[in-house]
mmCIF file of C-alpha atoms in Angstrom:
data_model
loop_
_atom_site.group_PDB
_atom_site.id
_atom_site.type_symbol
_atom_site.label_atom_id
_atom_site.label_comp_id
_atom_site.label_asym_id
_atom_site.label_seq_id
_atom_site.Cartn_x
_atom_site.Cartn_y
_atom_site.Cartn_z
ATOM 1 C CA UNK A 249 -2.233 -95.038 9.323
ATOM 2 C CA UNK A 250 -0.484 -93.188 12.143
ATOM 3 C CA UNK A 251 -0.439 -89.700 13.496
ATOM 4 C CA UNK A 252 2.466 -87.809 14.797
ATOM 5 C CA UNK A 253 1.545 -85.252 17.398
ATOM 6 C CA UNK A 254 2.302 -81.192 16.479
ATOM 7 C CA UNK A 255 5.101 -80.198 18.697
ATOM 8 C CA UNK A 256 4.036 -76.554 19.395
ATOM 9 C CA UNK A 257 6.215 -74.440 21.453
ATOM 10 C CA UNK A 258 4.295 -72.064 23.477
ATOM 11 C CA UNK A 259 5.476 -68.029 23.815
ATOM 12 C CA UNK A 260 4.946 -64.837 25.612
ATOM 13 C CA UNK A 261 5.203 -60.732 24.023
ATOM 14 C CA UNK A 262 3.621 -57.755 25.172
ATOM 15 C CA UNK A 263 2.187 -54.570 23.811
ATOM 16 C CA UNK A 264 2.134 -51.027 25.306
ATOM 17 C CA UNK A 265 -1.100 -49.159 23.525
ATOM 18 C CA UNK A 266 -1.543 -45.518 24.397
ATOM 19 C CA UNK A 267 -5.648 -44.463 24.735
ATOM 20 C CA UNK A 268 -6.343 -40.836 24.817
ATOM 21 C CA UNK A 269 -7.785 -41.124 28.291
ATOM 22 C CA UNK A 270 -8.053 -43.384 31.745
ATOM 23 C CA UNK A 271 -11.550 -43.527 31.082
ATOM 24 C CA UNK A 272 -11.202 -45.183 27.607
ATOM 25 C CA UNK A 273 -8.310 -47.511 29.471
ATOM 26 C CA UNK A 274 -10.921 -47.898 31.884
ATOM 27 C CA UNK A 275 -13.937 -49.237 28.959
ATOM 28 C CA UNK A 276 -11.554 -51.598 27.628
ATOM 29 C CA UNK A 277 -10.270 -53.171 30.493
ATOM 30 C CA UNK A 278 -13.293 -53.969 32.209
ATOM 31 C CA UNK A 279 -14.675 -55.065 29.069
ATOM 32 C CA UNK A 280 -12.597 -58.400 29.772
ATOM 33 C CA UNK A 281 -13.917 -60.975 27.106
ATOM 34 C CA UNK A 282 -14.701 -59.160 24.245
ATOM 35 C CA UNK A 283 -11.617 -56.225 24.838
ATOM 36 C CA UNK A 284 -9.432 -59.748 25.074
ATOM 37 C CA UNK A 285 -11.014 -61.115 22.180
ATOM 38 C CA UNK A 286 -9.938 -57.888 19.717
ATOM 39 C CA UNK A 287 -6.576 -57.860 21.243
ATOM 40 C CA UNK A 288 -6.056 -61.831 20.452
ATOM 41 C CA UNK A 289 -7.530 -61.168 16.553
ATOM 42 C CA UNK A 290 -5.520 -58.393 16.134
ATOM 43 C CA UNK A 291 -2.550 -60.185 17.295
ATOM 44 C CA UNK A 292 -3.622 -63.344 15.486
ATOM 45 C CA UNK A 293 -3.969 -61.425 12.204
ATOM 46 C CA UNK A 294 -0.602 -60.072 12.124
ATOM 47 C CA UNK A 295 0.810 -64.156 13.034
ATOM 48 C CA UNK A 296 0.521 -66.171 10.528
ATOM 49 C CA UNK A 297 -0.071 -69.768 12.524
ATOM 50 C CA UNK A 298 -0.431 -68.761 16.229
ATOM 51 C CA UNK A 299 -2.855 -69.737 18.852
ATOM 52 C CA UNK A 300 -2.972 -66.942 21.161
ATOM 53 C CA UNK A 301 -3.648 -68.986 24.573
ATOM 54 C CA UNK A 302 -4.354 -66.005 27.408
ATOM 55 C CA UNK A 303 -4.040 -62.216 26.973
ATOM 56 C CA UNK A 304 -4.287 -60.188 30.042
ATOM 57 C CA UNK A 305 -4.842 -56.027 29.734
ATOM 58 C CA UNK A 306 -3.782 -53.900 32.564
ATOM 59 C CA UNK A 307 -4.320 -50.003 32.963
ATOM 60 C CA UNK A 308 -1.549 -48.314 33.187
ATOM 61 C CA UNK A 309 -0.090 -44.653 33.720
ATOM 62 C CA UNK A 310 -3.777 -43.598 35.321
ATOM 63 C CA UNK A 311 -2.596 -42.976 38.685
ATOM 64 C CA UNK A 312 -1.703 -39.826 40.115
ATOM 65 C CA UNK A 313 1.093 -39.821 42.550
ATOM 66 C CA UNK A 314 2.128 -36.601 44.512
ATOM 67 C CA UNK A 315 6.379 -36.589 44.188
ATOM 68 C CA UNK A 316 6.937 -33.315 46.339
ATOM 69 C CA UNK A 317 4.381 -31.441 45.704
ATOM 70 C CA UNK A 318 4.219 -31.885 41.826
ATOM 71 C CA UNK A 319 1.895 -34.417 40.406
ATOM 72 C CA UNK A 320 3.201 -36.245 37.746
ATOM 73 C CA UNK A 321 0.538 -37.322 35.291
ATOM 74 C CA UNK A 322 1.646 -40.549 32.996
ATOM 75 C CA UNK A 323 0.182 -41.328 29.582
ATOM 76 C CA UNK A 324 -3.270 -43.633 30.093
ATOM 77 C CA UNK A 325 -2.180 -46.527 28.432
ATOM 78 C CA UNK A 326 -3.511 -50.407 28.110
ATOM 79 C CA UNK A 327 -0.931 -52.893 28.639
ATOM 80 C CA UNK A 328 -1.828 -56.333 26.849
ATOM 81 C CA UNK A 329 -0.034 -59.624 27.566
ATOM 82 C CA UNK A 330 -0.282 -62.287 25.143
ATOM 83 C CA UNK A 331 0.599 -66.207 25.949
ATOM 84 C CA UNK A 332 0.812 -67.809 22.387
ATOM 85 C CA UNK A 333 1.948 -71.360 20.643
ATOM 86 C CA UNK A 334 3.280 -71.421 17.549
ATOM 87 C CA UNK A 335 5.138 -74.820 15.870
ATOM 88 C CA UNK A 336 7.623 -72.386 14.630
ATOM 89 C CA UNK A 337 9.107 -69.228 15.874
ATOM 90 C CA UNK A 338 6.419 -66.559 14.192
ATOM 91 C CA UNK A 339 8.283 -62.625 14.435
ATOM 92 C CA UNK A 340 5.525 -60.322 16.074
ATOM 93 C CA UNK A 341 3.781 -58.078 13.693
ATOM 94 C CA UNK A 342 5.399 -54.183 13.756
ATOM 95 C CA UNK A 343 3.465 -51.571 15.790
ATOM 96 C CA UNK A 344 1.562 -50.094 12.694
ATOM 97 C CA UNK A 345 0.167 -53.552 11.744
ATOM 98 C CA UNK A 346 -0.783 -54.333 14.918
ATOM 99 C CA UNK A 347 -2.014 -51.090 15.916
ATOM 100 C CA UNK A 348 -4.779 -50.913 12.078
ATOM 101 C CA UNK A 349 -5.906 -54.350 12.805
ATOM 102 C CA UNK A 350 -6.258 -53.341 16.732
ATOM 103 C CA UNK A 351 -8.757 -50.216 15.702
ATOM 104 C CA UNK A 352 -10.510 -52.428 13.505
ATOM 105 C CA UNK A 353 -11.140 -54.842 16.025
ATOM 106 C CA UNK A 354 -11.943 -52.487 19.035
ATOM 107 C CA UNK A 355 -14.324 -50.377 16.934
ATOM 108 C CA UNK A 356 -16.067 -53.920 15.580
ATOM 109 C CA UNK A 357 -16.233 -54.769 19.420
ATOM 110 C CA UNK A 358 -18.112 -50.785 20.715
ATOM 111 C CA UNK A 359 -14.741 -50.291 22.238
ATOM 112 C CA UNK A 360 -12.689 -46.883 22.087
ATOM 113 C CA UNK A 361 -10.322 -47.363 18.804
ATOM 114 C CA UNK A 362 -8.395 -43.924 18.936
ATOM 115 C CA UNK A 363 -5.387 -46.026 19.918
ATOM 116 C CA UNK A 364 -1.482 -45.710 19.167
ATOM 117 C CA UNK A 365 0.648 -49.133 19.538
ATOM 118 C CA UNK A 366 3.422 -47.588 21.323
ATOM 119 C CA UNK A 367 5.861 -50.915 21.683
ATOM 120 C CA UNK A 368 5.421 -54.564 21.402
ATOM 121 C CA UNK A 369 7.597 -57.110 22.403
ATOM 122 C CA UNK A 370 9.477 -59.502 20.186
ATOM 123 C CA UNK A 371 8.093 -62.940 21.360
ATOM 124 C CA UNK A 372 10.399 -65.269 23.705
ATOM 125 C CA UNK A 373 9.656 -68.374 24.520
ATOM 126 C CA UNK A 374 8.957 -69.834 27.629
ATOM 127 C CA UNK A 375 10.942 -72.700 27.863
ATOM 128 C CA UNK A 376 8.876 -75.423 26.817
ATOM 129 C CA UNK A 377 7.712 -77.529 24.355
ATOM 130 C CA UNK A 378 3.889 -78.249 24.118
ATOM 131 C CA UNK A 379 2.836 -80.911 22.543
ATOM 132 C CA UNK A 380 -0.692 -81.585 21.245
ATOM 133 C CA UNK A 381 -2.142 -84.533 20.776
ATOM 134 C CA UNK A 382 -2.157 -84.857 24.610
ATOM 135 C CA UNK A 383 1.699 -85.497 26.073
ATOM 136 C CA UNK A 384 2.826 -82.972 28.064
ATOM 137 C CA UNK A 385 3.102 -79.285 28.558
ATOM 138 C CA UNK A 386 6.256 -77.552 30.200
ATOM 139 C CA UNK A 387 6.136 -74.316 31.959
ATOM 140 C CA UNK A 388 8.805 -71.682 33.228
ATOM 141 C CA UNK A 389 8.005 -70.812 36.885
ATOM 142 C CA UNK A 390 9.947 -67.978 38.332
ATOM 143 C CA UNK A 391 11.940 -68.108 41.475
ATOM 144 C CA UNK A 392 10.132 -64.421 42.319
ATOM 145 C CA UNK A 393 7.124 -66.671 43.141
ATOM 146 C CA UNK A 394 8.744 -68.278 45.919
ATOM 147 C CA UNK A 395 10.834 -65.380 47.587
ATOM 148 C CA UNK A 396 7.978 -64.032 49.706
ATOM 149 C CA UNK A 397 6.908 -67.152 50.661
ATOM 150 C CA UNK A 398 10.783 -67.796 52.133
ATOM 151 C CA UNK A 399 10.952 -64.251 53.393
ATOM 152 C CA UNK A 400 8.104 -64.643 55.326
ATOM 153 C CA UNK A 401 9.597 -68.055 57.090
ATOM 154 C CA UNK A 402 12.828 -66.186 57.860
ATOM 155 C CA UNK A 403 11.088 -63.579 59.287
ATOM 156 C CA UNK A 404 8.805 -65.745 61.593
ATOM 157 C CA UNK A 405 12.072 -67.605 62.741
ATOM 158 C CA UNK A 406 14.177 -64.794 63.767
ATOM 159 C CA UNK A 407 11.276 -63.562 65.499
ATOM 160 C CA UNK A 408 11.209 -66.819 67.273
ATOM 161 C CA UNK A 409 15.191 -67.085 67.790
ATOM 162 C CA UNK A 410 14.696 -63.370 69.699
ATOM 163 C CA UNK A 411 12.190 -64.523 72.546
#
């Protein structure tokens, strides 16, 4: 018989997770694979049928800024950006579901697990069907990527014309 290819769409979502300290944020972000897997598994637990294809973790709120001699300290957090595939649009888990699962996964990985999920964005499609069965993968490319190169070219051109 013939097998039909399953078309999966690619989506992105982000979660912001407060941690107790910048040391905890460092510990999570610097444990790349182990931490990323904990975040991925927590997301997949709350979203049956999705496959996370990429997870990027970044530290947030740990830079001290001096503004008019007043120090403003933000709350330390880890921001997780996920790219995932699914055949259907699956709602992202609510904050408490994701948080409960994430605490368990981080703890199991030996990472700081005293975390509070402050935000999880609704999944949004990246505009391309991904077909498993080897046909197509379409990705959206931001116009912002070309902007610095264009600016640089215009700047060089301007300098050249002023001679």
